[in-house]
Structures are given as C-alpha cells and as structure tokens.
Amino acid sequence: MIQAQREFFLSGATRDLEFRLKAIDKLIKVLRFAEKDVYEALRRDLRKPTFEAYVSELGLILEDLKLIRGQLRVWSQPEEPALPLAFWPSSAQITREPYGTVLIISPWNYPLDLALSPLAGAIAAGNTAVIKPSEMAPHTSALIKKLISENFSPEFLSVVEGGVEATQELLAQPFDYIFFTGSTRVGKVVMEAAAKNLTPLTLELGGKSPCLVEASAKLDKAAKRIVWGKFFNAGQTCIAPDYVLVEAKLLGPLVEKMKGQIRKFFGENPQKSPDYARIVNEAHFRRLSAYLKEGKILSGGRSDAADLYIEPTLLEAPAPSSAVMEEEIFGPILPILPFEDLDQALDQVRRRPRPLALYLFTEKAPVEAKVLGSVSFGGGCVNDAIAHFAATDLPFGGIGASGFGAYHGRKSFEAFSHPRSVLKRSTWVDVPVRYPPYSSAKLKLVKKLIG
C-alpha cells in the first residue's frame, strides 16, 4: 500500500493544483452527505450530543476545508524574496513542496476532526496519506475507512484500522512525514520511531492546562465558560481546563456559580441529560474513578460503571503530589485551588511542564500582560476556555511536553510542505570578487557590500 502511494506521488499527480482542489471539494461533499452517519458513529463511541458532534467535529472540519479551498491558489504561489546587493544580478523563489507519503495518527476523543483536519493539510500540500484512526472509537474509525475507501483511490488516501500492533507496524515504515495527536507518553514513542528514519513530524500532545481566575474577573461569565470548556465532551478534551487557580477570596463564590452552571447546563441529574457525553471505555472510567478519591468533592462525584458515566465533579485543593494533580485528567473532574498572590499562582504553573493551553479570567490589562508575558504555553484564551481551537485562522499547537508544530488553516498547508529555496543567477555578468586569488582589495569591497 505504501509503495503504491509512493509511486503515485512520484507520478506528480498530487502536485497538480487542480487535483488538490478537486480532492478537497470531494471531501467536503462526502462529509456533508455522511452527516447523519457521523452523528451516529460519534454517539455510539462517546454518546456525543449532536450539537457537540457538529461544532467540534463535522462543522470544524468543513470550516477548515472551506478556508483551505478558498486560499489554496494564493498559498501555492511562489514567494519572491528580496536579495542582498552582493547577489546582483539574480533572483530567488521559495516554493512549498509536498513531503511525499505521510502518516496521520489520530486519537479517540475527537476521532473525526483530529483525523481529517490534518488530512486537509496533507491534501492541500500535495501529499499522499495513510490515516490510522484510534481503535478506541471503533465506529468512527470504521466510518472514516468507509468514506475514504469508497471515494478516493488507495494509492492516494488509505485508512489502516487496528490497535497497537498496527500502529507499530506503520511507524516502522519510512514515511516522509508523521502527524501524531495523542498523549505525551505515546508521543515519545512516535518520536523515537521517527528518529530511526529521520522522519520529520508534528506532535500534538496534551498536559495539564491551567485556568487562572483573578480578582477582577466577572465571576458569572467565568463560571459559565469554565464549566462549558471543562465538561464539553465529558472533559475528554486535550485543551480542557485541567485545574483552576482562583484568588482565595473568590473561591466560595466561584464554586457556587459553577455549581449553578452545571445544573443549568445538565439538570439536577446530568446522567439523564441528552447533552452530556460518556467516558470512552472501562479502562478510562476506572482511571478517572480513582481521581474522585483524591480530594474533597465540592460538587458531583456520582458515577455509573455500566453507563460509563461520571458526573461533572469539582474537587477542592487536592495535594500537589496526588495523581489528579500530577497526571492529565482527561475527564469530567476539575480540581480548584486557591491562591493568595498572583505571583504564587504563576510560579505553580511555571514549575510544571509547559501546557498545551492556558486560560485567564481578568478585567485588568496589566494582569493580562503579566500572565501572558511570564508563562509559556501552546495557546489559549483570555476570558474564555477551549474556544481558540475553533478559530481556524489561528495556528494550533503545543510547546515542550505538550508537543511541537502547528496546524489549522494556512498552518496545516505549511505543516505538510517543505519551503524550498532556489537562487537563480544571471550568466550575462559574473562579478569576479568572490573568486580566488583573494586580495585585501576584494575583502574591503565585500565588507562594504555586506556592511
């Protein structure tokens, strides 16, 4: 399969701009036609509400595809940078070259979007691609395979299903580029495998994304937006707020407002709400259930193993050494910790691995400038949570332990292409200053030209 993709890439077919545009158009049509199937697959895998399935999966992919479709002709144009006087007479071009045959490994929490959004960039740049969806979202994985295999030739796009062994087999192949979304632990394995073939890659990982609530914050808005960002998809979001640091005097009021928002969003019994997703499988349910024992429960805490249900839960100040404060939660459990001084809170954040996201709630510009200027993180929001991911013009990616590389919009096109520089020299004149024999006069002239 991979050899067939290599041969197809070498034929030059995917480099043709019209081929790429037609492929993007087809993918848009395929996804629109399969809308009901998408909702059903996501419901069966994660009990994902239709609204969440659209805004965070299908709609997000379509928006990204339409942006790429509308801008690809412009992005594909060669750049013509200016050159120093020393290169006269000459010209230069920078063109975006596809890598070749690429591998996209996607996770289970947003199984459609995190497989097909990178694919949009791979197609736009002119690559062939192999997609490895997560076996932990089997219905969505099967749907992706069906949609791709029925509408695109396998030498252009292919889907490989399976578990760890299938992933290991794929990683052993000499792909030209790898795009991985998943945990930091598995990201290290992927990077090690890529290193054996010197394969460039993008890693979209996770981490503990903090949420800071400062004294001037509007608590009603903060509570509403934190609750929405945290419990969207039952907390199974790589950029969900992982813990809240709140100014001590606001702890009680914020918790009460968050409790009220949970009731408003999901009712007195969220298990009966059609708008609340479920935990992906039993292993993750057991992992998350253990976290419930690591702090005082302020709200929630109920669970049902048979239904893979864990209630939206607020935990009061777990110990810093507890698992819930050391590991990425990736579920509907939110520790809330008070702080007396903003510098103290920022120090807590800086002492942890650099997070994928950071959220700040404040009405003071100096506070915003201080936080954003002193903490390193992948991306984030001021006075909102997780919404930056949906802005397709904004590059999305991590830093340090939360990954490297970025995608969305133009960055997706750039992620899957190499900027190739070519210098073109004129032959009608040949300035002799660079050639031996060298002299002090030549050196003086070169210094004058370079400055």
XYZ file of C-alpha atoms in Angstrom:
451
model
C 0.000 0.000 0.000
C 2.745 2.437 0.977
C 4.766 1.550 -2.127
C 1.708 2.201 -4.289
C 1.325 5.603 -2.631
C 4.988 6.384 -3.255
C 4.634 5.520 -6.939
C 1.520 7.665 -7.225
C 3.272 10.584 -5.534
C 6.266 10.213 -7.846
C 3.934 10.375 -10.841
C 3.373 14.050 -9.958
C -0.422 13.762 -9.909
C -0.854 15.147 -6.391
C 1.317 18.183 -7.119
C -1.222 19.476 -9.632
C -3.208 22.306 -8.046
C -6.459 21.323 -9.758
C -6.096 17.752 -8.481
C -5.736 19.032 -4.928
C -8.684 21.407 -5.222
C -10.902 18.642 -6.607
C -9.881 16.310 -3.777
C -10.805 18.950 -1.186
C -14.141 19.584 -2.940
C -14.853 15.854 -2.919
C -14.027 15.522 0.775
C -16.412 18.388 1.564
C -19.208 16.688 -0.411
C -18.511 13.299 1.168
C -18.685 14.709 4.695
C -21.867 16.662 4.028
C -23.526 13.573 2.555
C -22.431 11.458 5.550
C -23.660 13.923 8.203
C -26.158 11.539 9.840
C -23.637 8.694 9.779
C -21.106 10.940 11.523
C -23.551 11.755 14.312
C -24.456 8.103 14.779
C -20.824 6.943 14.917
C -19.903 9.602 17.483
C -22.998 8.785 19.527
C -22.056 5.113 19.627
C -18.422 5.781 20.526
C -18.790 8.617 23.050
C -22.530 9.305 23.430
C -21.559 12.645 21.921
C -24.511 15.079 21.645
C -25.344 16.055 18.067
C -24.620 19.711 18.785
C -21.137 18.913 20.121
C -20.569 16.466 17.253
C -21.217 19.251 14.769
C -19.437 22.216 16.368
C -16.314 20.293 17.436
C -16.059 17.686 14.701
C -18.003 17.872 11.445
C -18.554 21.632 11.350
C -14.969 22.327 12.357
C -13.591 20.131 9.566
C -15.889 21.697 6.986
C -14.860 25.190 8.060
C -11.183 24.291 7.777
C -11.691 22.652 4.376
C -13.584 25.671 3.035
C -10.859 28.044 4.253
C -8.162 25.918 2.593
C -10.253 25.598 -0.586
C -10.657 29.349 -0.840
C -6.994 30.236 -0.180
C -5.011 27.381 -1.708
C -4.320 29.119 -5.028
C -2.787 32.052 -3.143
C -0.822 29.876 -0.715
C 0.583 27.814 -3.583
C 2.101 30.812 -5.347
C 5.909 31.033 -5.127
C 7.311 33.727 -2.873
C 9.956 36.054 -4.354
C 12.129 37.393 -1.530
C 14.460 40.354 -1.940
C 18.174 39.559 -2.156
C 21.221 41.487 -0.887
C 23.151 43.649 -3.361
C 26.022 41.148 -3.233
C 23.882 38.662 -5.182
C 23.224 41.052 -8.101
C 22.208 40.108 -10.736
C 19.995 37.256 -9.510
C 16.518 36.331 -8.318
C 15.076 33.811 -5.836
C 11.931 31.798 -5.253
C 10.512 29.932 -2.267
C 8.051 27.190 -3.202
C 6.089 24.884 -0.893
C 6.991 21.291 -1.743
C 4.946 18.294 -0.524
C 6.843 15.807 1.640
C 5.538 12.718 -0.147
C 3.714 9.905 1.648
C 2.589 10.970 5.120
C 1.178 9.146 8.145
C -1.595 10.668 10.265
C -2.246 9.002 13.640
C -5.356 10.322 15.372
C -6.873 9.863 18.855
C -10.287 8.773 20.120
C -11.640 11.874 21.860
C -12.398 13.850 18.681
C -11.962 10.916 16.316
C -13.298 12.549 13.161
C -11.850 16.046 13.398
C -8.408 15.017 14.607
C -8.072 12.568 11.712
C -9.476 14.672 8.897
C -8.317 18.188 9.798
C -4.655 17.154 9.417
C -5.664 15.253 6.273
C -6.953 18.511 4.786
C -3.463 19.996 5.137
C -1.819 16.898 3.696
C -4.059 17.008 0.616
C -3.642 20.764 0.211
C 0.144 20.456 0.186
C 0.100 17.667 -2.421
C 0.905 14.545 -0.398
C -0.478 11.037 -0.396
C -1.626 9.956 3.059
C -2.229 6.961 5.303
C -4.634 7.576 8.188
C -4.532 5.487 11.366
C -7.693 6.255 13.397
C -7.997 5.220 17.020
C -9.301 1.713 17.715
C -10.856 3.132 20.895
C -13.501 4.894 18.773
C -14.307 1.890 16.554
C -17.495 3.170 14.940
C -15.941 6.448 13.849
C -12.803 4.615 12.725
C -14.906 2.278 10.564
C -16.813 5.252 9.122
C -13.589 7.074 8.208
C -12.323 3.950 6.445
C -15.613 3.563 4.578
C -15.754 7.210 3.454
C -12.133 7.293 2.300
C -12.044 3.867 0.602
C -15.313 4.434 -1.285
C -14.385 7.881 -2.571
C -10.600 8.038 -3.030
C -8.123 5.682 -4.672
C -5.921 3.787 -2.170
C -2.720 4.957 -3.831
C -3.798 8.498 -2.874
C -5.524 8.059 0.503
C -5.727 4.939 2.663
C -7.007 4.086 6.132
C -5.453 1.416 8.335
C -7.524 0.223 11.291
C -6.239 -1.767 14.235
C -4.605 -1.472 17.637
C -1.092 -1.036 18.954
C 0.423 -3.637 16.633
C -0.933 -1.888 13.539
C 0.449 1.434 14.776
C 3.849 -0.118 15.480
C 3.946 -1.660 12.010
C 3.126 1.679 10.415
C 5.747 3.502 12.498
C 8.373 1.036 11.278
C 7.820 2.219 7.686
C 9.898 5.050 6.198
C 7.167 7.676 5.812
C 8.140 11.133 4.616
C 6.219 12.900 7.404
C 4.276 11.879 10.515
C 1.467 13.824 12.173
C 0.539 12.443 15.602
C -2.158 13.565 18.024
C -2.299 11.872 21.410
C -0.663 11.606 24.816
C 2.814 12.816 25.718
C 3.771 9.242 26.653
C 2.882 7.838 23.229
C 4.276 10.942 21.540
C 7.732 9.975 22.835
C 7.332 6.517 21.271
C 6.304 8.055 17.939
C 9.234 10.460 18.005
C 11.664 7.643 18.747
C 10.308 5.630 15.813
C 10.502 8.668 13.507
C 14.106 9.270 14.505
C 15.153 5.879 13.116
C 14.216 7.066 9.624
C 14.965 10.769 10.237
C 11.295 11.420 9.522
C 10.083 14.956 10.325
C 6.914 15.130 12.383
C 4.320 17.179 14.192
C 3.330 16.151 17.713
C 0.019 17.418 19.097
C 0.092 16.254 22.717
C -1.598 17.256 25.965
C -0.714 18.188 29.528
C -2.268 19.968 32.464
C -3.780 23.178 31.121
C -4.304 25.733 33.913
C -7.148 28.189 34.322
C -6.446 31.324 36.366
C -9.269 33.406 37.844
C -8.002 36.767 39.089
C -9.792 39.149 41.493
C -11.195 41.423 38.788
C -12.788 38.577 36.806
C -16.520 38.664 36.107
C -17.471 35.527 38.003
C -20.757 34.826 36.216
C -19.024 34.716 32.842
C -16.005 32.890 34.240
C -18.115 30.178 35.850
C -20.217 29.668 32.727
C -17.269 29.487 30.336
C -15.075 27.301 32.562
C -17.911 24.813 33.106
C -18.618 24.738 29.367
C -14.956 24.293 28.414
C -14.284 21.661 31.062
C -17.349 19.441 30.662
C -17.683 19.658 26.874
C -17.298 16.063 25.630
C -17.311 14.981 29.318
C -13.929 16.619 29.811
C -12.215 14.411 27.229
C -10.508 17.323 25.501
C -6.755 17.848 25.326
C -7.173 21.590 25.923
C -9.860 21.370 28.631
C -9.054 23.324 31.802
C -7.225 20.725 33.893
C -7.230 22.680 37.138
C -8.415 26.108 38.310
C -6.289 28.545 40.297
C -8.589 31.151 41.826
C -7.876 34.100 44.098
C -8.684 32.834 47.604
C -11.437 35.346 48.386
C -13.283 34.280 45.221
C -13.116 30.521 45.862
C -16.507 30.156 47.544
C -18.433 32.447 45.160
C -16.846 30.878 42.075
C -17.636 27.338 43.214
C -21.265 28.248 43.903
C -21.633 29.854 40.494
C -20.028 26.835 38.823
C -22.435 24.501 40.628
C -25.300 26.632 39.338
C -23.988 26.479 35.782
C -23.634 22.686 35.928
C -27.301 22.442 36.973
C -28.324 24.910 34.278
C -26.426 23.026 31.551
C -27.217 19.426 32.534
C -30.070 19.495 35.067
C -30.214 18.046 38.565
C -29.170 14.650 37.236
C -26.671 15.000 34.353
C -26.913 11.270 33.680
C -30.358 11.914 32.204
C -29.187 14.878 30.109
C -29.014 14.321 26.332
C -26.292 16.992 26.252
C -23.665 15.174 28.322
C -21.246 12.669 26.781
C -19.839 9.463 28.294
C -16.385 8.131 29.124
C -14.876 6.303 26.159
C -14.286 2.902 27.796
C -13.978 0.936 31.052
C -10.228 1.471 31.439
C -10.610 5.246 31.369
C -13.650 5.021 33.641
C -11.561 3.156 36.256
C -8.695 5.620 35.914
C -10.994 8.601 36.412
C -12.898 6.961 39.283
C -9.628 6.723 41.226
C -9.204 10.507 40.973
C -12.501 11.026 42.797
C -10.843 9.795 45.991
C -8.022 12.351 45.926
C -9.764 15.476 47.163
C -12.856 16.796 48.876
C -15.784 16.676 46.458
C -17.459 20.078 46.272
C -19.988 19.057 43.631
C -20.818 15.887 41.725
C -18.847 12.709 42.297
C -21.509 10.175 41.345
C -20.738 7.537 38.756
C -22.213 4.501 36.988
C -19.796 1.960 35.564
C -22.440 0.220 33.461
C -23.225 3.521 31.737
C -19.594 4.757 31.644
C -20.932 7.854 33.398
C -19.065 10.178 35.716
C -20.899 13.232 36.949
C -19.360 16.691 36.393
C -17.230 16.965 39.524
C -15.473 19.803 41.337
C -12.622 18.840 43.710
C -11.276 21.124 46.428
C -7.488 21.588 46.517
C -6.065 18.080 46.084
C -2.498 17.563 47.318
C 0.133 18.684 44.782
C 1.622 15.176 44.826
C -1.697 13.425 44.144
C -2.248 11.661 40.824
C -5.062 14.013 39.899
C -2.596 16.919 40.119
C 0.327 15.085 38.501
C -1.414 13.439 35.528
C -3.551 14.864 32.750
C -7.135 14.247 33.877
C -8.888 13.967 30.521
C -12.300 13.609 32.093
C -15.086 15.492 33.922
C -13.167 16.169 37.149
C -11.929 19.679 37.931
C -9.609 20.476 40.868
C -9.959 24.014 42.221
C -7.079 25.542 44.164
C -6.997 28.947 45.914
C -4.063 31.340 45.777
C -3.262 34.437 47.830
C -0.896 36.096 45.386
C -0.790 36.030 41.575
C 2.978 35.553 41.537
C 2.486 32.453 43.681
C -0.055 31.082 41.201
C 2.192 31.809 38.227
C 5.068 30.083 39.963
C 2.913 26.954 40.346
C 2.194 26.972 36.622
C 5.800 27.619 35.587
C 7.125 24.745 37.704
C 5.050 22.257 35.717
C 5.771 21.090 32.143
C 4.652 23.700 29.624
C 0.928 23.167 28.966
C -0.938 22.922 25.683
C -3.333 25.675 26.773
C -3.768 28.375 29.402
C -6.911 30.299 30.322
C -7.027 33.593 32.184
C -10.090 35.383 33.516
C -9.409 39.019 34.331
C -10.645 42.517 33.512
C -7.243 44.143 34.087
C -4.921 44.713 31.138
C -1.761 44.791 33.331
C -2.685 41.378 34.783
C -3.247 40.004 31.286
C 0.110 41.353 30.141
C 1.874 39.920 33.191
C 0.422 36.427 32.822
C 0.877 36.178 29.060
C 4.385 37.580 29.315
C 5.602 35.230 32.030
C 4.153 31.796 31.214
C 4.998 29.581 28.229
C 2.110 27.585 26.737
C 0.833 26.373 23.378
C -2.175 28.679 23.021
C -5.191 29.781 24.991
C -7.841 32.360 25.784
C -8.426 35.415 27.906
C -11.924 35.286 29.422
C -12.878 32.052 27.668
C -11.912 28.374 27.522
C -11.100 25.998 24.602
C -12.667 28.375 22.043
C -9.325 29.206 20.390
C -9.195 25.704 18.869
C -12.248 26.501 16.733
C -10.688 29.622 15.185
C -9.310 28.016 12.028
C -7.142 31.034 11.172
C -5.227 30.645 14.451
C -2.277 28.218 14.467
C -2.864 25.434 16.987
C -0.041 23.515 18.617
C 1.929 22.807 21.754
C 5.342 23.580 23.167
C 7.740 21.400 25.112
C 5.982 18.396 26.658
C 2.697 19.461 25.024
C 4.128 18.948 21.542
C 5.614 20.924 18.679
C 4.479 22.099 15.276
C 1.154 23.742 14.487
C -1.786 23.344 12.140
C -5.209 24.759 11.145
C -5.809 26.919 8.084
C -2.627 28.020 6.356
C -0.527 26.350 9.058
C -1.968 22.960 8.014
C -0.776 23.571 4.457
C 2.635 24.656 5.743
C 2.930 21.748 8.197
C 2.755 19.219 5.366
C 5.088 21.045 2.974
C 8.755 21.972 2.819
C 9.741 25.563 1.929
C 12.227 25.027 -0.903
C 14.512 27.953 -1.746
C 16.098 28.352 -5.180
C 18.568 31.066 -6.157
C 18.802 31.850 -9.892
C 21.950 33.628 -11.070
C 22.365 35.530 -14.319
C 25.058 34.398 -16.788
C 25.455 37.676 -18.664
C 27.722 39.138 -15.993
C 29.993 37.476 -13.441
C 31.399 39.737 -10.719
C 34.904 38.373 -10.030
C 35.210 39.493 -6.417
C 34.291 36.081 -4.920
C 36.835 34.070 -6.872
C 40.496 33.368 -5.954
C 43.060 34.718 -5.905
C 41.785 36.765 -2.953
C 43.187 40.170 -2.065
C 42.808 42.861 0.549
C 41.002 44.989 -2.040
C 38.458 42.236 -2.640
C 37.921 41.774 1.124
C 37.426 45.511 1.537
C 34.800 45.512 -1.232
C 32.976 42.518 0.270
C 32.885 44.177 3.675
C 31.439 47.293 2.079
C 28.734 45.254 0.279
C 27.792 43.250 3.385
C 28.029 46.180 5.753
